[in-house]
Amino acid sequence: MPYSKLALYSGNRLFPTMGREFLEQPTIVKIGIVLIALGFLYNVGMTVLKGRKTVINVVLLTGLVGLAVMFLFAFYNPDNLVLDKYYWWWVVHLWVEGVWELILGSILAFVLIQVTGVDREVIDKWLYLIIAMALITGIVGTGHHYYWIGTPEYWQWLGSVFSALEPLPFFFMTVFAFNMIFRRRREHPNKAATLWAMGCAVMAFLGAGVWGFLHTLAPVNYYTHGSQITAAHGHMAFYGAYAMIVLTIISYAMPKLAGREAAPPRAQVVEMWGFWLMTVAMVFITLFLTGAGILQVWLQRYSDNPLPFMVVQEKIAFFYWLREGAGVVFLIGLVCYYASFIVGRRQAGEAAA
Amino acid sequence: MRELFTKGMARNIYYGGSLFFILVFLGLTFDTTARIPERAHVEALTESVARGKEVWEEYNCIGCHTLLGEGAYFAPELGNVFDRFGGSREAIKAFIRSRPEQGIPGRRSMPKFDMSEADLDALVDFLEWTSKIRRARDWPPNIHG
């Protein structure tokens, strides 16, 4: 099927995708997202109302409310491209570096309490500190997206200063996770969930924190904006801060839902294979894209004789092949991860029989 | 042992700090929003430019290209494509029209889109308008984007 006919065949006329990056959902799907977010909010909200009100679930609720509210900006698409981009980032940035850090922080804190048995007061204090830093740096840190899109020049200063501090909450999150695990008061049988929790904190720090900082200062970003450096950062940050926290809570909750404390040991081993394959592969994907990015920036924007985009892409193709290889390893890791559920079910079946 | 840094203090930093910076951000947003019309030359934002943005979205150009650095990094930056084509509307239109149906073997090539003449004109209007947005340091660094 020709690409140019894709819009026609996929019914773009009936369900326009609006053609904005990350917000490609047709309007009807966007409305669906809002409804699902509200359903989630209702579910968690009613659970909190009926049960114990803890710092963790209040922070989680705040995050979910923020998530639902910020998404409403997805419906705003003005004719003026600069305004469009300004508010587009309210969904894209303020989700990741705003409300999502509340959700990430609270889920991580919850899992850490469960698997380490460390005193809730200690965990709560860390959580407050982490989310305080996240919002203090992250909100005005949105400015690192406002350097070159037609917004006033002062964003270069604001964005650079505040987003230079954005690695801090992620760094504290890593220190927090490891500290709690070293101070654990019990050996939780769910080793896989513990591994995911630690890995999540580390990868979020590396991807969002370190790789974010790499190109967040305006004078650097002038050369790297919209290059493969951005792609490298995006891959690791989303895997660390979005995907891994979801995998952490799934790892913790799935056995619980099946009425046991942890998955059988053999299933956990397979799951941990999945963890290592995916995580290491993601590190390499990031490194290869960074290599591609450095070359691209040099050849296309920095050297004395800058070359056209397509010429440069040909020259850096080698790195894309390496990145493709790492992607295949990632896929194998994903298969291991899925297989761990089947192994778990089979072992549980054997034990019951 | 008395704690030097209590949970209450951490909570206050969270609520106070967040509220303060939300207000700062809203203030900055107010200022930026007020300056955007001038920087983006709204007087030149004609109906055709607005239609061009729709065309841009309908054909999902962002699925390959970047526009002012945001997009898919798979195809060239188009925020300055108007300048790259020497400010020639005809050259841009001819490029879009002349994409081969079957692509170019062994390399990335833009698909052939069957746009109406009016849509094509609107799209070029949009790209021309975009190229004139006043951007800090006149990003991108050079004509190649």
mmCIF file of N, CA and C in Angstrom, chain A residues 27-115:
data_model
loop_
_atom_site.group_PDB
_atom_site.id
_atom_site.type_symbol
_atom_site.label_atom_id
_atom_site.label_comp_id
_atom_site.label_asym_id
_atom_site.label_seq_id
_atom_site.Cartn_x
_atom_site.Cartn_y
_atom_site.Cartn_z
ATOM 1 N N THR A 27 -9.792 12.445 17.096
ATOM 2 C CA THR A 27 -10.498 13.133 18.188
ATOM 3 C C THR A 27 -11.319 12.164 19.039
ATOM 4 N N ILE A 28 -11.969 11.211 18.385
ATOM 5 C CA ILE A 28 -12.823 10.281 19.129
ATOM 6 C C ILE A 28 -11.988 9.435 20.096
ATOM 7 N N VAL A 29 -10.756 9.111 19.702
ATOM 8 C CA VAL A 29 -9.868 8.353 20.590
ATOM 9 C C VAL A 29 -9.388 9.256 21.727
ATOM 10 N N LYS A 30 -9.142 10.537 21.400
ATOM 11 C CA LYS A 30 -8.746 11.476 22.457
ATOM 12 C C LYS A 30 -9.826 11.555 23.525
ATOM 13 N N ILE A 31 -11.079 11.613 23.076
ATOM 14 C CA ILE A 31 -12.190 11.653 24.032
ATOM 15 C C ILE A 31 -12.196 10.360 24.855
ATOM 16 N N GLY A 32 -11.906 9.240 24.172
ATOM 17 C CA GLY A 32 -11.799 7.965 24.872
ATOM 18 C C GLY A 32 -10.718 7.992 25.942
ATOM 19 N N ILE A 33 -9.580 8.615 25.612
ATOM 20 C CA ILE A 33 -8.485 8.712 26.591
ATOM 21 C C ILE A 33 -8.940 9.491 27.819
ATOM 22 N N VAL A 34 -9.675 10.588 27.569
ATOM 23 C CA VAL A 34 -10.171 11.389 28.693
ATOM 24 C C VAL A 34 -11.108 10.544 29.553
ATOM 25 N N LEU A 35 -12.020 9.804 28.907
ATOM 26 C CA LEU A 35 -12.970 8.981 29.658
ATOM 27 C C LEU A 35 -12.243 7.913 30.484
ATOM 28 N N ILE A 36 -11.231 7.293 29.874
ATOM 29 C CA ILE A 36 -10.496 6.253 30.591
ATOM 30 C C ILE A 36 -9.719 6.867 31.756
ATOM 31 N N ALA A 37 -9.116 8.054 31.514
ATOM 32 C CA ALA A 37 -8.391 8.730 32.597
ATOM 33 C C ALA A 37 -9.354 9.038 33.746
ATOM 34 N N LEU A 38 -10.558 9.495 33.399
ATOM 35 C CA LEU A 38 -11.539 9.811 34.441
ATOM 36 C C LEU A 38 -11.978 8.533 35.172
ATOM 37 N N GLY A 39 -12.130 7.443 34.406
ATOM 38 C CA GLY A 39 -12.506 6.173 35.019
ATOM 39 C C GLY A 39 -11.447 5.708 36.015
ATOM 40 N N PHE A 40 -10.200 5.848 35.611
ATOM 41 C CA PHE A 40 -9.072 5.487 36.468
ATOM 42 C C PHE A 40 -9.084 6.326 37.736
ATOM 43 N N LEU A 41 -9.297 7.626 37.505
ATOM 44 C CA LEU A 41 -9.313 8.589 38.606
ATOM 45 C C LEU A 41 -10.414 8.230 39.594
ATOM 46 N N TYR A 42 -11.595 7.873 39.066
ATOM 47 C CA TYR A 42 -12.737 7.505 39.905
ATOM 48 C C TYR A 42 -12.407 6.249 40.705
ATOM 49 N N ASN A 43 -11.853 5.272 40.008
ATOM 50 C CA ASN A 43 -11.509 4.004 40.644
ATOM 51 C C ASN A 43 -10.511 4.211 41.794
ATOM 52 N N VAL A 44 -9.410 4.881 41.464
ATOM 53 C CA VAL A 44 -8.385 5.109 42.488
ATOM 54 C C VAL A 44 -8.938 6.021 43.579
ATOM 55 N N GLY A 45 -9.685 7.055 43.177
ATOM 56 C CA GLY A 45 -10.241 8.014 44.140
ATOM 57 C C GLY A 45 -11.153 7.330 45.139
ATOM 58 N N MET A 46 -12.071 6.496 44.668
ATOM 59 C CA MET A 46 -13.005 5.813 45.558
ATOM 60 C C MET A 46 -12.271 4.826 46.455
ATOM 61 N N THR A 47 -11.236 4.179 45.901
ATOM 62 C CA THR A 47 -10.448 3.249 46.713
ATOM 63 C C THR A 47 -9.763 3.998 47.856
ATOM 64 N N VAL A 48 -9.211 5.173 47.526
ATOM 65 C CA VAL A 48 -8.533 5.963 48.554
ATOM 66 C C VAL A 48 -9.543 6.417 49.610
ATOM 67 N N LEU A 49 -10.729 6.840 49.153
ATOM 68 C CA LEU A 49 -11.747 7.320 50.096
ATOM 69 C C LEU A 49 -12.163 6.217 51.066
ATOM 70 N N LYS A 50 -12.268 4.997 50.554
ATOM 71 C CA LYS A 50 -12.714 3.892 51.404
ATOM 72 C C LYS A 50 -11.599 3.378 52.298
ATOM 73 N N GLY A 51 -10.375 3.452 51.793
ATOM 74 C CA GLY A 51 -9.272 2.856 52.539
ATOM 75 C C GLY A 51 -8.480 3.893 53.321
ATOM 76 N N ARG A 52 -7.217 3.583 53.537
ATOM 77 C CA ARG A 52 -6.341 4.462 54.304
ATOM 78 C C ARG A 52 -5.865 5.605 53.402
ATOM 79 N N LYS A 53 -5.866 6.810 53.959
ATOM 80 C CA LYS A 53 -5.317 7.920 53.177
ATOM 81 C C LYS A 53 -3.849 8.060 53.528
ATOM 82 N N THR A 54 -3.005 7.742 52.576
ATOM 83 C CA THR A 54 -1.573 7.842 52.829
ATOM 84 C C THR A 54 -0.989 8.929 51.947
ATOM 85 N N VAL A 55 0.240 9.316 52.277
ATOM 86 C CA VAL A 55 0.931 10.301 51.449
ATOM 87 C C VAL A 55 1.034 9.773 50.020
ATOM 88 N N ILE A 56 1.353 8.480 49.913
ATOM 89 C CA ILE A 56 1.568 7.899 48.592
ATOM 90 C C ILE A 56 0.316 7.968 47.741
ATOM 91 N N ASN A 57 -0.843 7.589 48.309
ATOM 92 C CA ASN A 57 -2.002 7.605 47.425
ATOM 93 C C ASN A 57 -2.541 9.003 47.160
ATOM 94 N N VAL A 58 -2.272 9.933 48.061
ATOM 95 C CA VAL A 58 -2.653 11.317 47.760
ATOM 96 C C VAL A 58 -1.788 11.878 46.617
ATOM 97 N N VAL A 59 -0.494 11.567 46.672
ATOM 98 C CA VAL A 59 0.399 12.014 45.595
ATOM 99 C C VAL A 59 -0.007 11.364 44.274
ATOM 100 N N LEU A 60 -0.343 10.080 44.324
ATOM 101 C CA LEU A 60 -0.773 9.377 43.115
ATOM 102 C C LEU A 60 -2.030 10.031 42.537
ATOM 103 N N LEU A 61 -2.966 10.348 43.416
ATOM 104 C CA LEU A 61 -4.200 10.998 42.954
ATOM 105 C C LEU A 61 -3.915 12.363 42.338
ATOM 106 N N THR A 62 -3.046 13.128 43.008
ATOM 107 C CA THR A 62 -2.678 14.434 42.456
ATOM 108 C C THR A 62 -2.106 14.268 41.055
ATOM 109 N N GLY A 63 -1.246 13.271 40.906
ATOM 110 C CA GLY A 63 -0.643 12.997 39.600
ATOM 111 C C GLY A 63 -1.696 12.647 38.570
ATOM 112 N N LEU A 64 -2.654 11.817 38.947
ATOM 113 C CA LEU A 64 -3.684 11.394 38.002
ATOM 114 C C LEU A 64 -4.604 12.555 37.612
ATOM 115 N N VAL A 65 -4.917 13.409 38.597
ATOM 116 C CA VAL A 65 -5.730 14.589 38.276
ATOM 117 C C VAL A 65 -4.970 15.463 37.284
ATOM 118 N N GLY A 66 -3.688 15.684 37.577
ATOM 119 C CA GLY A 66 -2.861 16.494 36.685
ATOM 120 C C GLY A 66 -2.807 15.908 35.291
ATOM 121 N N LEU A 67 -2.672 14.600 35.222
ATOM 122 C CA LEU A 67 -2.601 13.916 33.935
ATOM 123 C C LEU A 67 -3.882 14.157 33.124
ATOM 124 N N ALA A 68 -5.012 14.018 33.790
ATOM 125 C CA ALA A 68 -6.292 14.222 33.093
ATOM 126 C C ALA A 68 -6.430 15.675 32.641
ATOM 127 N N VAL A 69 -6.052 16.608 33.523
ATOM 128 C CA VAL A 69 -6.217 18.030 33.197
ATOM 129 C C VAL A 69 -5.274 18.445 32.068
ATOM 130 N N MET A 70 -4.001 18.045 32.167
ATOM 131 C CA MET A 70 -3.038 18.475 31.148
ATOM 132 C C MET A 70 -3.395 17.907 29.779
ATOM 133 N N PHE A 71 -4.017 16.718 29.763
ATOM 134 C CA PHE A 71 -4.338 16.127 28.470
ATOM 135 C C PHE A 71 -5.363 16.963 27.708
ATOM 136 N N LEU A 72 -6.143 17.755 28.453
ATOM 137 C CA LEU A 72 -7.165 18.557 27.774
ATOM 138 C C LEU A 72 -6.538 19.508 26.752
ATOM 139 N N PHE A 73 -5.270 19.870 26.966
ATOM 140 C CA PHE A 73 -4.601 20.747 26.001
ATOM 141 C C PHE A 73 -4.386 20.061 24.653
ATOM 142 N N ALA A 74 -4.558 18.740 24.618
ATOM 143 C CA ALA A 74 -4.453 18.016 23.354
ATOM 144 C C ALA A 74 -5.564 18.429 22.393
ATOM 145 N N PHE A 75 -6.647 18.990 22.952
ATOM 146 C CA PHE A 75 -7.774 19.377 22.097
ATOM 147 C C PHE A 75 -7.601 20.774 21.519
ATOM 148 N N TYR A 76 -6.603 21.483 22.015
ATOM 149 C CA TYR A 76 -6.401 22.870 21.584
ATOM 150 C C TYR A 76 -5.379 22.884 20.455
ATOM 151 N N ASN A 77 -5.824 23.258 19.271
ATOM 152 C CA ASN A 77 -4.918 23.277 18.125
ATOM 153 C C ASN A 77 -5.111 24.565 17.323
ATOM 154 N N PRO A 78 -4.479 25.638 17.798
ATOM 155 C CA PRO A 78 -4.686 26.928 17.122
ATOM 156 C C PRO A 78 -3.988 26.989 15.756
ATOM 157 N N ASP A 79 -4.429 27.919 14.911
ATOM 158 C CA ASP A 79 -3.824 28.109 13.591
ATOM 159 C C ASP A 79 -2.380 28.582 13.696
ATOM 160 N N ASN A 80 -2.115 29.350 14.755
ATOM 161 C CA ASN A 80 -0.779 29.907 14.933
ATOM 162 C C ASN A 80 0.169 28.819 15.440
ATOM 163 N N LEU A 81 1.129 28.439 14.590
ATOM 164 C CA LEU A 81 2.026 27.324 14.900
ATOM 165 C C LEU A 81 2.770 27.527 16.222
ATOM 166 N N VAL A 82 3.158 28.769 16.511
ATOM 167 C CA VAL A 82 3.934 29.012 17.728
ATOM 168 C C VAL A 82 3.071 28.751 18.965
ATOM 169 N N LEU A 83 1.844 29.252 18.942
ATOM 170 C CA LEU A 83 0.915 28.985 20.044
ATOM 171 C C LEU A 83 0.638 27.489 20.155
ATOM 172 N N ASP A 84 0.423 26.870 18.995
ATOM 173 C CA ASP A 84 0.189 25.427 18.936
ATOM 174 C C ASP A 84 1.305 24.690 19.662
ATOM 175 N N LYS A 85 2.546 24.996 19.284
ATOM 176 C CA LYS A 85 3.677 24.318 19.902
ATOM 177 C C LYS A 85 3.788 24.662 21.382
ATOM 178 N N TYR A 86 3.526 25.907 21.745
ATOM 179 C CA TYR A 86 3.648 26.306 23.154
ATOM 180 C C TYR A 86 2.775 25.418 24.042
ATOM 181 N N TYR A 87 1.513 25.243 23.627
ATOM 182 C CA TYR A 87 0.602 24.474 24.482
ATOM 183 C C TYR A 87 0.684 22.967 24.226
ATOM 184 N N TRP A 88 1.194 22.611 23.075
ATOM 185 C CA TRP A 88 1.436 21.187 22.807
ATOM 186 C C TRP A 88 2.372 20.620 23.862
ATOM 187 N N TRP A 89 3.370 21.405 24.240
ATOM 188 C CA TRP A 89 4.326 20.953 25.253
ATOM 189 C C TRP A 89 3.694 20.803 26.627
ATOM 190 N N TRP A 90 2.552 21.446 26.826
ATOM 191 C CA TRP A 90 1.892 21.291 28.129
ATOM 192 C C TRP A 90 1.419 19.858 28.306
ATOM 193 N N VAL A 91 1.081 19.209 27.213
ATOM 194 C CA VAL A 91 0.777 17.782 27.307
ATOM 195 C C VAL A 91 2.092 17.010 27.334
ATOM 196 N N VAL A 92 2.944 17.279 26.364
ATOM 197 C CA VAL A 92 4.086 16.402 26.161
ATOM 198 C C VAL A 92 5.130 16.554 27.274
ATOM 199 N N HIS A 93 5.498 17.777 27.605
ATOM 200 C CA HIS A 93 6.511 17.951 28.651
ATOM 201 C C HIS A 93 5.907 17.815 30.053
ATOM 202 N N LEU A 94 4.800 18.528 30.280
ATOM 203 C CA LEU A 94 4.285 18.539 31.656
ATOM 204 C C LEU A 94 3.714 17.184 32.081
ATOM 205 N N TRP A 95 3.480 16.310 31.123
ATOM 206 C CA TRP A 95 3.182 14.938 31.503
ATOM 207 C C TRP A 95 4.446 14.262 32.012
ATOM 208 N N VAL A 96 5.502 14.296 31.208
ATOM 209 C CA VAL A 96 6.707 13.539 31.547
ATOM 210 C C VAL A 96 7.413 14.125 32.751
ATOM 211 N N GLU A 97 7.682 15.422 32.675
ATOM 212 C CA GLU A 97 8.504 16.006 33.722
ATOM 213 C C GLU A 97 7.673 16.721 34.776
ATOM 214 N N GLY A 98 6.370 16.513 34.743
ATOM 215 C CA GLY A 98 5.492 17.093 35.747
ATOM 216 C C GLY A 98 4.720 15.988 36.429
ATOM 217 N N VAL A 99 3.483 15.826 35.965
ATOM 218 C CA VAL A 99 2.588 14.907 36.669
ATOM 219 C C VAL A 99 3.093 13.464 36.654
ATOM 220 N N TRP A 100 3.787 13.056 35.595
ATOM 221 C CA TRP A 100 4.226 11.676 35.579
ATOM 222 C C TRP A 100 5.221 11.383 36.691
ATOM 223 N N GLU A 101 5.997 12.383 37.086
ATOM 224 C CA GLU A 101 6.946 12.131 38.167
ATOM 225 C C GLU A 101 6.233 11.905 39.494
ATOM 226 N N LEU A 102 5.045 12.507 39.639
ATOM 227 C CA LEU A 102 4.251 12.218 40.836
ATOM 228 C C LEU A 102 3.786 10.764 40.802
ATOM 229 N N ILE A 103 3.328 10.341 39.623
ATOM 230 C CA ILE A 103 2.831 8.973 39.480
ATOM 231 C C ILE A 103 3.979 7.983 39.631
ATOM 232 N N LEU A 104 5.068 8.256 38.925
ATOM 233 C CA LEU A 104 6.262 7.417 39.010
ATOM 234 C C LEU A 104 6.754 7.322 40.450
ATOM 235 N N GLY A 105 6.887 8.479 41.102
ATOM 236 C CA GLY A 105 7.394 8.520 42.475
ATOM 237 C C GLY A 105 6.510 7.732 43.427
ATOM 238 N N SER A 106 5.192 7.915 43.286
ATOM 239 C CA SER A 106 4.315 7.248 44.246
ATOM 240 C C SER A 106 4.270 5.739 44.015
ATOM 241 N N ILE A 107 4.278 5.314 42.747
ATOM 242 C CA ILE A 107 4.264 3.866 42.500
ATOM 243 C C ILE A 107 5.565 3.237 43.005
ATOM 244 N N LEU A 108 6.673 3.936 42.743
ATOM 245 C CA LEU A 108 7.969 3.427 43.206
ATOM 246 C C LEU A 108 7.993 3.344 44.734
ATOM 247 N N ALA A 109 7.492 4.400 45.381
ATOM 248 C CA ALA A 109 7.472 4.415 46.847
ATOM 249 C C ALA A 109 6.616 3.267 47.373
ATOM 250 N N PHE A 110 5.470 3.034 46.729
ATOM 251 C CA PHE A 110 4.581 1.952 47.155
ATOM 252 C C PHE A 110 5.282 0.601 47.060
ATOM 253 N N VAL A 111 5.889 0.345 45.913
ATOM 254 C CA VAL A 111 6.551 -0.951 45.727
ATOM 255 C C VAL A 111 7.706 -1.091 46.717
ATOM 256 N N LEU A 112 8.431 0.004 46.965
ATOM 257 C CA LEU A 112 9.560 -0.073 47.894
ATOM 258 C C LEU A 112 9.099 -0.373 49.317
ATOM 259 N N ILE A 113 8.007 0.244 49.728
ATOM 260 C CA ILE A 113 7.472 -0.076 51.064
ATOM 261 C C ILE A 113 7.148 -1.558 51.138
ATOM 262 N N GLN A 114 6.492 -2.054 50.093
ATOM 263 C CA GLN A 114 6.053 -3.443 50.099
ATOM 264 C C GLN A 114 7.229 -4.414 50.105
ATOM 265 N N VAL A 115 8.221 -4.169 49.279
ATOM 266 C CA VAL A 115 9.280 -5.179 49.179
ATOM 267 C C VAL A 115 10.385 -5.014 50.216
#
